C-alpha cells in the first residue's frame, strides 16, 4: 500500500500511509482508537476506496471495489464489528454466505452444509454447534465464528481486527496456533490489537499509526513497549492502572442465590461502596447472564437482590437504573448504542428528565451536558452532533460509559469495559473507575483481560459452569490462581 489517502466529512482519516506485507509474516498494526488502523485495512479489503494512493500485490496494481473483489484477490478481513447474519445458523453463515464467487448452485442440503461447517469448526478447535442461531451466541462465540468464516477461505492476506478482545486464554491459544499454521503456509497476516503481551508473542513486525499517519515500523524484537506507546500516543503515558485502594464502606449490592436456567446456579456475593469486585471466568461461565439477571434483563428463576440495604427485584434495566444500578453491556453495537443517533442523543436517552424543560427537550441543555462529558472522558472528535456509529471503538465505549455516568448511579456493572480499546483510552477508563469508587460508588467488573482484573480489583470472584468457584482477596490473587480456579483447580494447590 503506497501513499494511501482517505477522508470522510470533517475527518482526514489517512494521510499518505505506506504499508508493506510479506508472505509468512504476522504484521502488527498499532495505534490509538481513531488512528486509522481499521480504515487502512478496510481500503485493502474493499470496504472503502482510497481517495489517492495505490495497492500492489506481487508487483501488480489492484483496486478492490468491494469485499467480494478483495476475496477474489485472496484478501479477507475479520472486522471488529461482526459481519454475521444474526437470524441464520452458524452453518449458514460459514457455508451458504461464505462463497468467494458470491453465488449458490443447486439445492441446499442442510445435512451436508452442517457437516462442512462442523469440519471447519473442529479443525479450528471451536466448540460451537453448527445449528445454533447466531443471534443467540455470546460475543466471544460470534468472534470465533467470524474467525472460522475467514479461515475457511484460504486467504493469502488475512486481516484480524481485535480478534481476541472477547476470547478466553484457552481460546487465544487456539487462535495463535491457527495463525502460526496460516503463516507456515505463506499467508500474510495483519494483526490489530491493543494487548502488548499478544503483540510480542505472535508478531514479527509492527507498524504504528497516529492521527492517520505512519509514525514508525520495526521488527518486533527490536522495539520495547514504552517506545511503542510513545509512538502511539505522541506522549509519555502515565501509570496504566491508577488504582488508589480505600477502606470499603457500607454494603452497596447483595446477591443471594440467583439462578438463571442452566447458565447461573445459585450465585451469591456482596459488593461494598468504594470497592471494585472483579468477576473472572472463561467464556460460557455465566458472568454476563448473572449481570443481566441482576438488572432484570433476563429472568432469574430464584434468588434475591438488595441495593443499599433494600430488597430490590428488578423487572427491567430501567427499574434497576432508577434504583441506582447501571449496566454497561459487552456488546456496545447491538445492545448498547443507537449507532445512527448523535453522541448527545445517546447520552440523554437514559435520563431525559435532566434535559426536559416543561415537557419539551431542551436541545441546548442536551448539548451542554454532552460537552461536559466529552471533556471529562476526552471523547474525540469532540462533536455532540456526530453519529455514535462513526466514532472509533474506544470513542463508542466512552460514549456508552458517559451515558451511565450521566444518570448518576451508585453501582456500575461493567461488562468487558475496555474490549477493543487502545492503551490510552484504557488508562482513561481505569481512571474514571477509580474516581467513581473513590467518591463512594461501587463497581462490579466483568473482564477477560487478566492484567486488568488483577490491577483494578479489590477482590476477585471466579465463575465456572454457572457457579462461583471461589473468591480471592487483594494480595492473595495472581494470574495463576485465577486461571486455576476458572479451570476448576483448587487455588490452594498453587504455592505462593
Short mmCIF file of N, CA and C in Angstrom, two decimals, residues 280-282 285 462-465 469 480-489:
data_model
loop_
_atom_site.label_atom_id
_atom_site.label_comp_id
_atom_site.label_asym_id
_atom_site.label_seq_id
_atom_site.Cartn_x
_atom_site.Cartn_y
_atom_site.Cartn_z
N UNK A 280 -14.15 -12.98 37.30
CA UNK A 280 -13.38 -13.68 36.27
C UNK A 280 -14.04 -14.97 35.85
N UNK A 281 -13.48 -15.61 34.84
CA UNK A 281 -14.01 -16.88 34.35
C UNK A 281 -13.84 -17.01 32.86
N UNK A 282 -14.00 -18.22 32.35
CA UNK A 282 -13.87 -18.49 30.92
C UNK A 282 -15.17 -18.17 30.19
N UNK A 285 -18.98 -19.10 31.27
CA UNK A 285 -19.02 -19.35 32.72
C UNK A 285 -20.29 -18.80 33.36
N UNK A 462 -14.35 -15.85 40.97
CA UNK A 462 -14.17 -16.56 39.71
C UNK A 462 -15.34 -17.50 39.49
N UNK A 463 -15.98 -17.36 38.32
CA UNK A 463 -17.11 -18.23 37.98
C UNK A 463 -16.66 -19.37 37.07
N UNK A 464 -17.30 -20.52 37.26
CA UNK A 464 -17.07 -21.67 36.41
C UNK A 464 -18.36 -22.47 36.31
N UNK A 465 -18.79 -22.71 35.06
CA UNK A 465 -20.00 -23.50 34.80
C UNK A 465 -21.20 -22.99 35.60
N UNK A 469 -16.67 -20.31 41.80
CA UNK A 469 -15.71 -21.34 42.19
C UNK A 469 -14.98 -20.95 43.47
N UNK A 480 -2.02 -17.00 38.00
CA UNK A 480 -2.07 -18.46 38.08
C UNK A 480 -3.27 -18.93 38.89
N UNK A 481 -3.55 -18.27 40.01
CA UNK A 481 -4.68 -18.68 40.84
C UNK A 481 -6.02 -18.47 40.13
N UNK A 482 -6.15 -17.32 39.46
CA UNK A 482 -7.40 -17.03 38.76
C UNK A 482 -7.62 -18.03 37.63
N UNK A 483 -6.58 -18.31 36.86
CA UNK A 483 -6.71 -19.29 35.76
C UNK A 483 -7.02 -20.67 36.30
N UNK A 484 -6.38 -21.04 37.40
CA UNK A 484 -6.63 -22.35 38.00
C UNK A 484 -8.07 -22.48 38.44
N UNK A 485 -8.61 -21.47 39.10
CA UNK A 485 -10.00 -21.52 39.55
C UNK A 485 -10.96 -21.57 38.37
N UNK A 486 -10.67 -20.81 37.33
CA UNK A 486 -11.53 -20.82 36.15
C UNK A 486 -11.56 -22.19 35.49
N UNK A 487 -10.44 -22.93 35.62
CA UNK A 487 -10.34 -24.27 35.05
C UNK A 487 -10.81 -25.36 36.00
N UNK A 488 -11.22 -24.97 37.22
CA UNK A 488 -11.70 -25.95 38.19
C UNK A 488 -10.66 -26.56 39.08
N UNK A 489 -9.49 -25.90 39.17
CA UNK A 489 -8.40 -26.39 40.01
C UNK A 489 -8.41 -25.63 41.34
#
